Tab-separated table of C-alpha atoms in Angstrom:
chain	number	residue	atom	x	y	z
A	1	UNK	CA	1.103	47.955	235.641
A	2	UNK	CA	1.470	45.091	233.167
A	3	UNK	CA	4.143	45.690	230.143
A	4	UNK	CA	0.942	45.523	227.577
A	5	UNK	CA	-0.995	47.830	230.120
A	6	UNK	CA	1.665	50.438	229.906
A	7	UNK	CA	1.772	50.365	225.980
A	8	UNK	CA	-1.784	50.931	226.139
A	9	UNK	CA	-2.388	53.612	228.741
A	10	UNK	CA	0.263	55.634	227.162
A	11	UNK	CA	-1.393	55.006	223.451
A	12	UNK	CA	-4.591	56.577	225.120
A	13	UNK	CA	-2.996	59.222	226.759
A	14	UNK	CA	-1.239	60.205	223.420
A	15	UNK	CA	-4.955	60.257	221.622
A	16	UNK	CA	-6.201	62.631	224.159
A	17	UNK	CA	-7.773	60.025	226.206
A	18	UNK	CA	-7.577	59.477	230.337
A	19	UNK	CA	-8.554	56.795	232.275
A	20	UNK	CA	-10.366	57.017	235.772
A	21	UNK	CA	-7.542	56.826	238.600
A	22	UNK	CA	-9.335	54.095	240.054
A	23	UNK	CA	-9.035	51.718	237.312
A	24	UNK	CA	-5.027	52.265	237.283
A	25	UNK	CA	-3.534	48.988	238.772
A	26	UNK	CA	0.370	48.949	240.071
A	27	UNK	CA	2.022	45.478	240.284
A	28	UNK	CA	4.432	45.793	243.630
A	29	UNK	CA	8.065	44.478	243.118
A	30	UNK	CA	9.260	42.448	245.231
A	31	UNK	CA	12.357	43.541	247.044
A	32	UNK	CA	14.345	40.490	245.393
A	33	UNK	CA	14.086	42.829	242.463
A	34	UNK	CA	13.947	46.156	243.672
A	35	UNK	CA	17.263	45.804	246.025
A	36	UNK	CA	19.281	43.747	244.270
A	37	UNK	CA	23.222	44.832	244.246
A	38	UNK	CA	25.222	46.192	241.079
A	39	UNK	CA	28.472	45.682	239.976
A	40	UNK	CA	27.666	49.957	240.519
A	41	UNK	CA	28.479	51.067	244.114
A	42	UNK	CA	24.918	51.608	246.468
A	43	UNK	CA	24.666	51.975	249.898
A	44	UNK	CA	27.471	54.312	250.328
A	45	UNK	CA	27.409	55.463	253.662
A	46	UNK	CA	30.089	57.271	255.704
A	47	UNK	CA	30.866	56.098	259.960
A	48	UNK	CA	34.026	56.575	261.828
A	49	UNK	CA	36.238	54.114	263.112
A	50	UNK	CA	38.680	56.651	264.250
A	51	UNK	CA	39.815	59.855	265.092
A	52	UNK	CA	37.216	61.645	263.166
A	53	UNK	CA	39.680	64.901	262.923
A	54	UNK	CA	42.085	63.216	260.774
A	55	UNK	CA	40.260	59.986	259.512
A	56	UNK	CA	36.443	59.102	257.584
A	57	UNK	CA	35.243	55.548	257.026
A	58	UNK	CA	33.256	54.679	254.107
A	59	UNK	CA	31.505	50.937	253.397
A	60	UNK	CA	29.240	50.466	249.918
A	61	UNK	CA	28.114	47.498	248.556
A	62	UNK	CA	28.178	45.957	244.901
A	63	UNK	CA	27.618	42.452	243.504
A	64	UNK	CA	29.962	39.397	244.239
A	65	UNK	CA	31.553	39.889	240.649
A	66	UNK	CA	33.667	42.619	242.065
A	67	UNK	CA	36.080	41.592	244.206
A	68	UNK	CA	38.353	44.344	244.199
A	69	UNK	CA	37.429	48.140	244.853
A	70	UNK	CA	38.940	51.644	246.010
A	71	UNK	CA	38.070	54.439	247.305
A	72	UNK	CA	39.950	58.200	245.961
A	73	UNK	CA	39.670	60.876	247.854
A	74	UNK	CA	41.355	64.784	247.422
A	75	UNK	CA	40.925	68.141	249.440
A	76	UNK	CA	37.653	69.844	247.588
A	77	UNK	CA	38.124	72.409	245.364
A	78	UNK	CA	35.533	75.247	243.485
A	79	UNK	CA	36.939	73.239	240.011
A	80	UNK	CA	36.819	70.109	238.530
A	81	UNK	CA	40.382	69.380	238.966
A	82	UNK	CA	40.379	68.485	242.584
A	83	UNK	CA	40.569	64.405	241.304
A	84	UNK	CA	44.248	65.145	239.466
A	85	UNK	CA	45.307	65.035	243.018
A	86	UNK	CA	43.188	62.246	244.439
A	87	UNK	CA	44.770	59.460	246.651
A	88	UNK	CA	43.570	56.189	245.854
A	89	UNK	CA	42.980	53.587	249.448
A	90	UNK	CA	42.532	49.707	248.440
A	91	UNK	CA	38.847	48.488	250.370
A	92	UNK	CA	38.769	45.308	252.426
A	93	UNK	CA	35.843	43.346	250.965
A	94	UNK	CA	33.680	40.696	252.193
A	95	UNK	CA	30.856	38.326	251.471
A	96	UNK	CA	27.320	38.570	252.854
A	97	UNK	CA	24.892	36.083	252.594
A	98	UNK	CA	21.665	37.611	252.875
A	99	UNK	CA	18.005	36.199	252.115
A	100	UNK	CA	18.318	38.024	248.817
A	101	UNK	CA	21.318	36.717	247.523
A	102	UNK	CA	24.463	37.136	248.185
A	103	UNK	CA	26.759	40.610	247.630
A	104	UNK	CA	30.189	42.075	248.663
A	105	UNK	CA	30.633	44.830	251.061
A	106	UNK	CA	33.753	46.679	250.680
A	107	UNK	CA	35.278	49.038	253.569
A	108	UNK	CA	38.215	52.007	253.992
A	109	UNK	CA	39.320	54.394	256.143
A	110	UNK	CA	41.199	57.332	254.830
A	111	UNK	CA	43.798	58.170	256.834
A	112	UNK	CA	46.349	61.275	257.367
A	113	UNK	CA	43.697	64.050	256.556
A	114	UNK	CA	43.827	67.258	258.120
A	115	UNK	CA	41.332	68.604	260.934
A	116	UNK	CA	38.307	70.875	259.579
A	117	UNK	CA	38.850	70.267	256.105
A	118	UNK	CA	35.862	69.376	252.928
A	119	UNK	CA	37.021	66.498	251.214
A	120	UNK	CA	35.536	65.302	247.961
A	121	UNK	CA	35.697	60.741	247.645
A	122	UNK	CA	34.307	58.442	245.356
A	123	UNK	CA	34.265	54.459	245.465
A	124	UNK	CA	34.725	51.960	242.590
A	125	UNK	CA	36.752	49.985	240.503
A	126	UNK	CA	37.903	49.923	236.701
A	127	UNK	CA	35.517	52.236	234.946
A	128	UNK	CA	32.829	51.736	237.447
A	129	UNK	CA	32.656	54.291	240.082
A	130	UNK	CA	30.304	56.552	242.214
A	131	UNK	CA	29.972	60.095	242.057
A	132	UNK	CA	32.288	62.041	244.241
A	133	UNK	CA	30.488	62.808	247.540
A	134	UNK	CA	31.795	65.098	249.981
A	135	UNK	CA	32.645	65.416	253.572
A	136	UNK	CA	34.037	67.497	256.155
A	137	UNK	CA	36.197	66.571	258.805
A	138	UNK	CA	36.069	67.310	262.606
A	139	UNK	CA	37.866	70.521	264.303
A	140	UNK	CA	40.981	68.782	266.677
A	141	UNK	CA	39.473	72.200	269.145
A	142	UNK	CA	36.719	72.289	271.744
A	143	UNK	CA	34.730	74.050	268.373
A	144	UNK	CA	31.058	73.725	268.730
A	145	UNK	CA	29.382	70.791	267.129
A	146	UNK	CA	26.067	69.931	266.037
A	147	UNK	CA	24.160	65.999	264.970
A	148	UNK	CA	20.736	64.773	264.721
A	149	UNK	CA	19.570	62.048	267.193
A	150	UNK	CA	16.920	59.307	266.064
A	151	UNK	CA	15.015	57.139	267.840
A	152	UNK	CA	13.732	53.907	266.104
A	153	UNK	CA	12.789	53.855	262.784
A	154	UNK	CA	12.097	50.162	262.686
A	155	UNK	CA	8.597	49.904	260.781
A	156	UNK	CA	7.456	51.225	257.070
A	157	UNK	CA	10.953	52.941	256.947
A	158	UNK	CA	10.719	53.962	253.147
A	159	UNK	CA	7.229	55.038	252.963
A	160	UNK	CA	6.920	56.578	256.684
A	161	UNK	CA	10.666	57.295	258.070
A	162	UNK	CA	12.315	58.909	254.979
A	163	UNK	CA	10.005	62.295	255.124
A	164	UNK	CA	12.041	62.186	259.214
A	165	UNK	CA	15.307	61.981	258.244
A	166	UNK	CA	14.779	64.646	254.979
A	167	UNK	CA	13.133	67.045	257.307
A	168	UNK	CA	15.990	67.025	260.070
A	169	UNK	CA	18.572	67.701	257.674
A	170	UNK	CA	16.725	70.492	256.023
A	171	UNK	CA	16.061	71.579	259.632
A	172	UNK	CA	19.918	71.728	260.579
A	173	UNK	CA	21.961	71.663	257.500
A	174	UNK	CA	24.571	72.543	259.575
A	175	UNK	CA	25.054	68.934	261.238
A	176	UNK	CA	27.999	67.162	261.319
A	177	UNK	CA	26.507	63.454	262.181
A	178	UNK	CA	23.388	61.759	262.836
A	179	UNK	CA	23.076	59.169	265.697
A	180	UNK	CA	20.384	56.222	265.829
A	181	UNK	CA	19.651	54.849	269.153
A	182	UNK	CA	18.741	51.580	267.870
A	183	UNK	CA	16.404	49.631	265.741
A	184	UNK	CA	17.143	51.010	262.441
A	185	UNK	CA	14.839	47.841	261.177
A	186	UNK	CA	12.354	45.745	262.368
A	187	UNK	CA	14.256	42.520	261.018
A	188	UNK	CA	18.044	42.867	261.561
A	189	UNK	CA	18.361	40.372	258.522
A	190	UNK	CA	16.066	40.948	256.257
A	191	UNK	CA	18.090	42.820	253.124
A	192	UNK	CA	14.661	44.546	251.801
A	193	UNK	CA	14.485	46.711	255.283
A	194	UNK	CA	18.152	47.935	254.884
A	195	UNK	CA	17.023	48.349	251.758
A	196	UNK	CA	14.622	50.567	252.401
A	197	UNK	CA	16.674	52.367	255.462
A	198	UNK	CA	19.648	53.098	252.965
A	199	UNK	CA	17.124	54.212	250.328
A	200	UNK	CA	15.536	56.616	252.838
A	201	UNK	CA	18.809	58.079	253.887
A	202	UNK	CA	19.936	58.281	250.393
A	203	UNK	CA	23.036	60.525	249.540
A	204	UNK	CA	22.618	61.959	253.287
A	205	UNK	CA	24.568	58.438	254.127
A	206	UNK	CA	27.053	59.585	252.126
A	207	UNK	CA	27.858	62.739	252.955
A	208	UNK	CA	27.129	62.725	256.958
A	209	UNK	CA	28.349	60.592	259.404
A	210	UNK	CA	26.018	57.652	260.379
A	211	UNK	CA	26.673	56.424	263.979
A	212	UNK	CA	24.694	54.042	265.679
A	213	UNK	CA	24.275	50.973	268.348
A	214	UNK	CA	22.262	47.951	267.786
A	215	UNK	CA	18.412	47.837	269.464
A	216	UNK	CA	17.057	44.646	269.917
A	217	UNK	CA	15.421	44.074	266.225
A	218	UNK	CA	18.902	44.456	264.992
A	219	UNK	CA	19.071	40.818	266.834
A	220	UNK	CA	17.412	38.410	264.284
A	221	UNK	CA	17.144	34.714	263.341
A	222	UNK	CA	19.414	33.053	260.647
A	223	UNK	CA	17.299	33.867	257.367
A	224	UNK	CA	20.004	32.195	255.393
A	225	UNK	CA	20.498	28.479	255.621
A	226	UNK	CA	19.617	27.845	259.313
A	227	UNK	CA	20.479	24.957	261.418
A	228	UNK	CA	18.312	22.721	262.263
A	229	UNK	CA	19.177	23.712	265.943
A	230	UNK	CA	18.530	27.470	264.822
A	231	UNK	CA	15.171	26.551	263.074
A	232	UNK	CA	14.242	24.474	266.631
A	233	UNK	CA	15.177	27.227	268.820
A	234	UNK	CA	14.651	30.391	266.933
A	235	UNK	CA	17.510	31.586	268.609
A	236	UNK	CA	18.316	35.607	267.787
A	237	UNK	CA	21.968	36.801	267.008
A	238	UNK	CA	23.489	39.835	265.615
A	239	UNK	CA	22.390	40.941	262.537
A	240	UNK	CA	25.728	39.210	260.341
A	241	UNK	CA	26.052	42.460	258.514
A	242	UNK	CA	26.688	44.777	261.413
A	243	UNK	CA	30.422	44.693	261.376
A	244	UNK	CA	30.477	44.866	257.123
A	245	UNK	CA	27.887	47.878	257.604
A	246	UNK	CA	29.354	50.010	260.124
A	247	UNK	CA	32.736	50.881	260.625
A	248	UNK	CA	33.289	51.875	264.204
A	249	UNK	CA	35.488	51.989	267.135
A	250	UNK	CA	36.829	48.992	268.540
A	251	UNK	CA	37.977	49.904	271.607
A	252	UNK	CA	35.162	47.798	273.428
A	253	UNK	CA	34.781	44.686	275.800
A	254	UNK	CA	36.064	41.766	274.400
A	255	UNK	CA	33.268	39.868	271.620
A	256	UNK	CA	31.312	43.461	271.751
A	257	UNK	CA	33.571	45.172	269.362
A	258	UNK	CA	32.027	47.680	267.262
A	259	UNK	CA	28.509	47.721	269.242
A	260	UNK	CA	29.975	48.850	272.695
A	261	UNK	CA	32.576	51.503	271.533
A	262	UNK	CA	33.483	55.143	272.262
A	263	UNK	CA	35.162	58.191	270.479
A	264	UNK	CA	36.465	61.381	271.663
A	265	UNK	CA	35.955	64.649	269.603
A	266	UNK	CA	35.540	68.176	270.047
A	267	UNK	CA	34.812	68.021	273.941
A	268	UNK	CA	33.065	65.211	273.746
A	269	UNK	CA	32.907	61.778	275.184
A	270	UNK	CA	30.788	60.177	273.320
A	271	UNK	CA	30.009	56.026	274.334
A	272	UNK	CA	27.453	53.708	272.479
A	273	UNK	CA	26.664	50.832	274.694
A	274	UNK	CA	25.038	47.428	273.898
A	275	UNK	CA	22.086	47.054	275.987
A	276	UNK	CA	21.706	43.428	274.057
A	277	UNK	CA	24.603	42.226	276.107
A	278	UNK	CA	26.397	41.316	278.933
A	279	UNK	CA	25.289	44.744	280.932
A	280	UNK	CA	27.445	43.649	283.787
A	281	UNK	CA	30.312	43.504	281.724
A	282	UNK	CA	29.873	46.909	279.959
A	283	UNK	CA	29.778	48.005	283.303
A	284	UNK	CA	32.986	47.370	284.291
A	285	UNK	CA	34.560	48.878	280.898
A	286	UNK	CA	32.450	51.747	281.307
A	287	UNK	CA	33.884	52.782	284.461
A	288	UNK	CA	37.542	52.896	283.269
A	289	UNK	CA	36.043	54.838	280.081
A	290	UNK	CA	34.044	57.401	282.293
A	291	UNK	CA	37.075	57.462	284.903
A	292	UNK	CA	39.416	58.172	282.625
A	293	UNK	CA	37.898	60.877	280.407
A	294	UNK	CA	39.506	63.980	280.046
A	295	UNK	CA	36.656	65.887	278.058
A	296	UNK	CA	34.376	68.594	279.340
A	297	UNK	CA	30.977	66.522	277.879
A	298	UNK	CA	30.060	63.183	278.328
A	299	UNK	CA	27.207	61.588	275.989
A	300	UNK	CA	26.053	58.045	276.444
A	301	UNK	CA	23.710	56.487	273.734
A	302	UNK	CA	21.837	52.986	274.195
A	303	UNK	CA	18.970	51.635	273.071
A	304	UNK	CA	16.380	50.039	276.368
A	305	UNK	CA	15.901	53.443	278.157
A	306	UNK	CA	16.754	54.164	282.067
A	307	UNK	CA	13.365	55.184	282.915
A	308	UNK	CA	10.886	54.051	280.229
A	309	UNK	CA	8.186	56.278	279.264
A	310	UNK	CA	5.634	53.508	277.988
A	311	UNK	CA	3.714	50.788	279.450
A	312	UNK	CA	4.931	47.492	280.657
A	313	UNK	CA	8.699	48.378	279.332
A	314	UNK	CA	10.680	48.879	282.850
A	315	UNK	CA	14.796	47.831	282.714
A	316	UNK	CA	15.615	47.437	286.369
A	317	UNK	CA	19.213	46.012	285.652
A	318	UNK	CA	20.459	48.940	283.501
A	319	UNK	CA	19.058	50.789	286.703
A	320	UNK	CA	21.430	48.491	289.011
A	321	UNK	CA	24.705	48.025	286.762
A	322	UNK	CA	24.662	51.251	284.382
A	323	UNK	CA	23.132	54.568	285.893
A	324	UNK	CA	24.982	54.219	289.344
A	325	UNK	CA	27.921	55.187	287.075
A	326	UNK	CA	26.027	57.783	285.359
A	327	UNK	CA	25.534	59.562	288.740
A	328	UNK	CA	29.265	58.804	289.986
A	329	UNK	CA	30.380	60.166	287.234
A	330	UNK	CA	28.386	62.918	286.011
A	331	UNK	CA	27.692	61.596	282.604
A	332	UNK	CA	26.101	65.114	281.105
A	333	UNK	CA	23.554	63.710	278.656
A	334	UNK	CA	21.711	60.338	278.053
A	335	UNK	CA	20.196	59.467	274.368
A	336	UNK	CA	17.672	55.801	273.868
A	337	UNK	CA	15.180	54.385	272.097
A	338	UNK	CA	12.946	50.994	272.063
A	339	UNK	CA	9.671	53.050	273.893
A	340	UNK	CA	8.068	53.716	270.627
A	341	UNK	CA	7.188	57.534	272.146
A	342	UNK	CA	8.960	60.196	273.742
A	343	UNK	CA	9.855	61.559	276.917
A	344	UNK	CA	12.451	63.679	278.650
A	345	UNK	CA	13.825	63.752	281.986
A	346	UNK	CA	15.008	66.759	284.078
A	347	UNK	CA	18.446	66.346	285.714
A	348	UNK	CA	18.135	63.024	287.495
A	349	UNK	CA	19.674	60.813	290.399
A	350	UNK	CA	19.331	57.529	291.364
A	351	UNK	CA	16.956	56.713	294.126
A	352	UNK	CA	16.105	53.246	293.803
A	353	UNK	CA	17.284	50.708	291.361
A	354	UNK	CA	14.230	48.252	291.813
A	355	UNK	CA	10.943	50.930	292.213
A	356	UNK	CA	11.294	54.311	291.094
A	357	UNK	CA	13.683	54.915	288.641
A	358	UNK	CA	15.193	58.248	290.060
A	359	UNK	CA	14.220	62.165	291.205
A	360	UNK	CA	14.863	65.653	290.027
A	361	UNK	CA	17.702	66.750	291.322
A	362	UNK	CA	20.173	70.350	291.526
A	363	UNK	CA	22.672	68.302	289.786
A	364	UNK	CA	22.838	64.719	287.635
A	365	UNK	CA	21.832	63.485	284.381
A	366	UNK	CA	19.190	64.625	281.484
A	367	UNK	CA	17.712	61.345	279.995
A	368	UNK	CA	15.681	61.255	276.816
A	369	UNK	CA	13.538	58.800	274.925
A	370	UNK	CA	12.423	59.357	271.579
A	371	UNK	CA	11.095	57.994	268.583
A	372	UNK	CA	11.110	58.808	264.384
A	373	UNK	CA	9.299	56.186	262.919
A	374	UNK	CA	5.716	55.147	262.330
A	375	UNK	CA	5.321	52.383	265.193
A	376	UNK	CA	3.225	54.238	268.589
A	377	UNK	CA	3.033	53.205	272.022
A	378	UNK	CA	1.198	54.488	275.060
A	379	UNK	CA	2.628	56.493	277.546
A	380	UNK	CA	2.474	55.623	281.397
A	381	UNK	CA	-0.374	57.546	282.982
A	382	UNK	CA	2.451	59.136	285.485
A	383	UNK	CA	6.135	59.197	285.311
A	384	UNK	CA	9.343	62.116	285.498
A	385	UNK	CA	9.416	63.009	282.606
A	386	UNK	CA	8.964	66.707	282.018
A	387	UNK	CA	7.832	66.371	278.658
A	388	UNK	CA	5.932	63.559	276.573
A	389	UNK	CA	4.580	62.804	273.119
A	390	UNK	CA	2.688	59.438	271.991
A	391	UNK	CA	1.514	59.212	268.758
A	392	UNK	CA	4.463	61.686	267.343
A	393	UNK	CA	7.509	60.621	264.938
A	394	UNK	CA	10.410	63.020	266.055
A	395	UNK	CA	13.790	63.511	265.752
A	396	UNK	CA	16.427	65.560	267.617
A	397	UNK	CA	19.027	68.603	266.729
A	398	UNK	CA	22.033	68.706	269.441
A	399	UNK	CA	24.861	71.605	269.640
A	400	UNK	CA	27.477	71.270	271.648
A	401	UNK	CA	29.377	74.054	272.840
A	402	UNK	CA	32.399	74.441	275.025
A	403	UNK	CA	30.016	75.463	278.104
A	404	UNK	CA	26.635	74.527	277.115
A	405	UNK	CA	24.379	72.065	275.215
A	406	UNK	CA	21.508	72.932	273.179
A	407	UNK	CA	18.704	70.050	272.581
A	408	UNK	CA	16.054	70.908	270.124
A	409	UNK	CA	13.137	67.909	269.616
A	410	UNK	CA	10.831	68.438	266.557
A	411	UNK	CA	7.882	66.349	264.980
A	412	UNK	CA	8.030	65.220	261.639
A	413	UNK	CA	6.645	68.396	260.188
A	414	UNK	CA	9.156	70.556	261.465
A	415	UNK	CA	7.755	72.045	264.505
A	416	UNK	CA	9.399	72.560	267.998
A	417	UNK	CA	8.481	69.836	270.499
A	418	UNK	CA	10.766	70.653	273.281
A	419	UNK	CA	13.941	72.521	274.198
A	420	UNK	CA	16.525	72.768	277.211
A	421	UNK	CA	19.766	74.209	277.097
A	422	UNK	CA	22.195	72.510	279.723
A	423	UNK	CA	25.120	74.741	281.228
A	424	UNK	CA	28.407	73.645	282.207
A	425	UNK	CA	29.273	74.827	286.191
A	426	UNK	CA	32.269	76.995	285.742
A	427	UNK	CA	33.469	75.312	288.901
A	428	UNK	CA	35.119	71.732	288.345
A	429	UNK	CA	32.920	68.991	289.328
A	430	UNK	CA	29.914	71.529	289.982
A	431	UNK	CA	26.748	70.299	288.704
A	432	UNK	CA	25.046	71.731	285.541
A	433	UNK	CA	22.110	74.329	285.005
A	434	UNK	CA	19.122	73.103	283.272
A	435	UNK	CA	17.165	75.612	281.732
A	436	UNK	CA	13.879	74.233	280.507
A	437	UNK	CA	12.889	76.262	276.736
A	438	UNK	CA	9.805	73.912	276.747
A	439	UNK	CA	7.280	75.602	273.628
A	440	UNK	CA	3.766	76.593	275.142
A	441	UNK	CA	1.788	73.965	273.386
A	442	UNK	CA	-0.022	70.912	274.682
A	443	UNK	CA	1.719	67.359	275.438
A	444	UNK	CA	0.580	65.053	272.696
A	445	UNK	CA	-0.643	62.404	275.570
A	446	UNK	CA	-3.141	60.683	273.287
A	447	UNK	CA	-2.863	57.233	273.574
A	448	UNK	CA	-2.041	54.471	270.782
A	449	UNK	CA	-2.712	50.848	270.724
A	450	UNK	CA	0.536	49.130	271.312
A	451	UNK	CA	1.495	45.452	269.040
């Protein structure tokens, strides 16, 4: 609605008068003007780079005229008087170049906290600051742990992926992280889609843990000044603000720093891996890593599935580098995206790298495939998974406990999709129980046209 238009409809709505809806016209913003960075703090969203008992990583974003920003941060208190005791951490900033313009991101990790603790942070500078945000930290025990696991969100994230990500933290309030599986946008370097994802999240990003590893639309052309090599070739890299964004382990192969990674915590082995890269050499780092793991659980999260649950989508070589490991080493639980619907495995082993993918087995690994946003594909007419959805947005609640793990899937309204709860063998090296807590409702099976 015009500037005149507005005077005038609010005139008329003063006299007593209303206009039809229909006649009601909305000019839409583009996002050069809708996400365009502040001197104020935005974006604020929490990851961990380290030892999530006794460290939190924050990264925000402002506008390129400020160039040097903090973060405070004190143990929370009922009062206001928690900030006389704040410790102040000097950010690392950088530029980004992004088709909207340029900004600054600005990173820290606060360091020396204590285990299991609520913390209260802001970011700024000068007389320009957030609000304080809070967070709590990890247990340094076995204690049991819950997150939220999302498959893609990729397409119409603010208008069809925001109601997800609301609904499965009203749905488990009580989670300590949320994981995406990849393709958080549909163009890795186009600023309005972050835009959009970071508006969706909200003060959720703030105050829970993001983690996440990068799908293939996080791998996008040069927006910003191409080549003329880059224009010819169209060739995809990186999104160039994935290493500003997200502050995470980098304890990966060499050059896949911060997209292969993994982090120990409360029982748990948890591993992100890259399936954009070199899977041979993830491989060979992923069999130290699994080797050498001295937790009870083992999670792996990447985004091509295992065993696809859509049409025309098969991945043979993670099949013939990746899940032989899986099996060797009893990796418990197995978390992707990219299929655009859902499916999820009982406990699998390999059986053919090349055909058919794997079989139910006593023992071996639980795979899942899921999906949050608004983008549908069909399913396969037959496949192993023992329970599907196409045409569903869904997202995940995980507990882990000392001797079992507790997967919940629900839609987007809130309803129970599917269940399992996988036991730990009280003998060393035994293989786990899977009982199946499927709901007695129908498979959503219906099919959906795929672009």
């Amino acid at each position: 609605m015009s500037h005149h238009s507005c005077i005038l409809f609010l005139t008329l709505s003063l006299l007593g008068f209303t206009l039809p809806a229909h006649t009601l016209t909305y000019a839409k913003e583009p996002g050069a003007q809708i996400y365009q960075p502040t001197p104020v703090p935005d974006r604020i969203m929490l990851t961990w780079k380290q030892d999530p008992a006794h460290t939190q990583s924050v990264t925000w974003r402002t506008d390129t005229s400020v160039t040097k920003c903090y973060g405070e941060i004190a143990v929370a208190e009922a009062g206001p008087d928690f900030a006389k005791t704040a410790r102040q951490f000097k950010a690392e900033t950088s530029q980004l170049k992004t088709d909207l313009g340029d900004c600054h991101f600005h990173a820290i990790t606060f360091t020396d906290l204590k285990p299991d603790t609520l913390y209260a942070y802001r970011v700024g500078a000068d007389d320009t600051w957030s609000e304080w945000m809070q967070f709590r930290t990890l247990s340094d025990q076995d204690d049991p742990i819950t997150f939220i696991y999302f498959g893609d969100a990729q397409n119409q994230i603010k208008s069809l992926w925001s109601r997800v990500i609301r609904q499965a933290v009203l749905t488990a309030p009580e989670a300590r992280f949320l994981l995406h599986a990849g393709d958080l946008v549909n163009r890795g370097n186009k600023d309005e889609e972050w835009g959009e994802w970071n508006y969706s999240g909200g003060w959720i990003n703030g105050m829970l843990t993001n983690m996440a590893i990068p799908g293939n639309h996080e791998y996008d052309v040069n927006r910003v000044n191409p080549t003329a090599e880059e224009q010819k070739t169209k060739k995809r890299h990186l999104a160039r603000r994935w290493r500003q964004r997200f502050e995470f382990p980098e304890n990966g192969p060499n050059g896949m720093k911060e997209t292969v990674y993994y982090l120990d915590f409360q029982g748990i082995r948890f591993i992100g891996l890259n399936s954009m890269d070199d899977r041979e050499a993830q491989a060979k780092w992923l069999e130290t890593v699994l080797k050498e793991n001295p937790n009870r659980w083992t999670i792996i999260t990447h985004h091509h599935p295992i065993n696809s649950v859509s049409e025309g989508r098969d991945n043979p070589e993670l099949r013939e580098h990746w899940q032989p490991l899986y099996d060797k080493y009893q990796v418990d639980l197995v978390l992707q995206g990219h299929d655009h619907s859902y499916g999820r495995t009982g406990l699998q082993l390999q059986r053919n790298t090349k055909r058919k993918a794997s079989h139910q087995s006593a023992g071996g690994t639980v795979y899942a495939v899921s999906v949050s946003g608004p983008k549908m594909y069909e399913l396969k007419a037959k496949n192993e998974f023992l329970r599907r959805a196409a045409e569903t947005q869904l997202y995940q609640v995980i507990t882990v406990e000392p001797k079992e793990i507790r997967y919940q899937a629900f839609t987007a309204t809130g309803t129970l999709y599917d269940a399992f709860t996988l036991r730990k063998n009280s003998r060393v090296g035994g293989p786990n129980e899977l009982i199946n807590q499927i709901p007695d409702t129908p498979e959503r099976t219906g099919s959906a046209k795929k672009d």
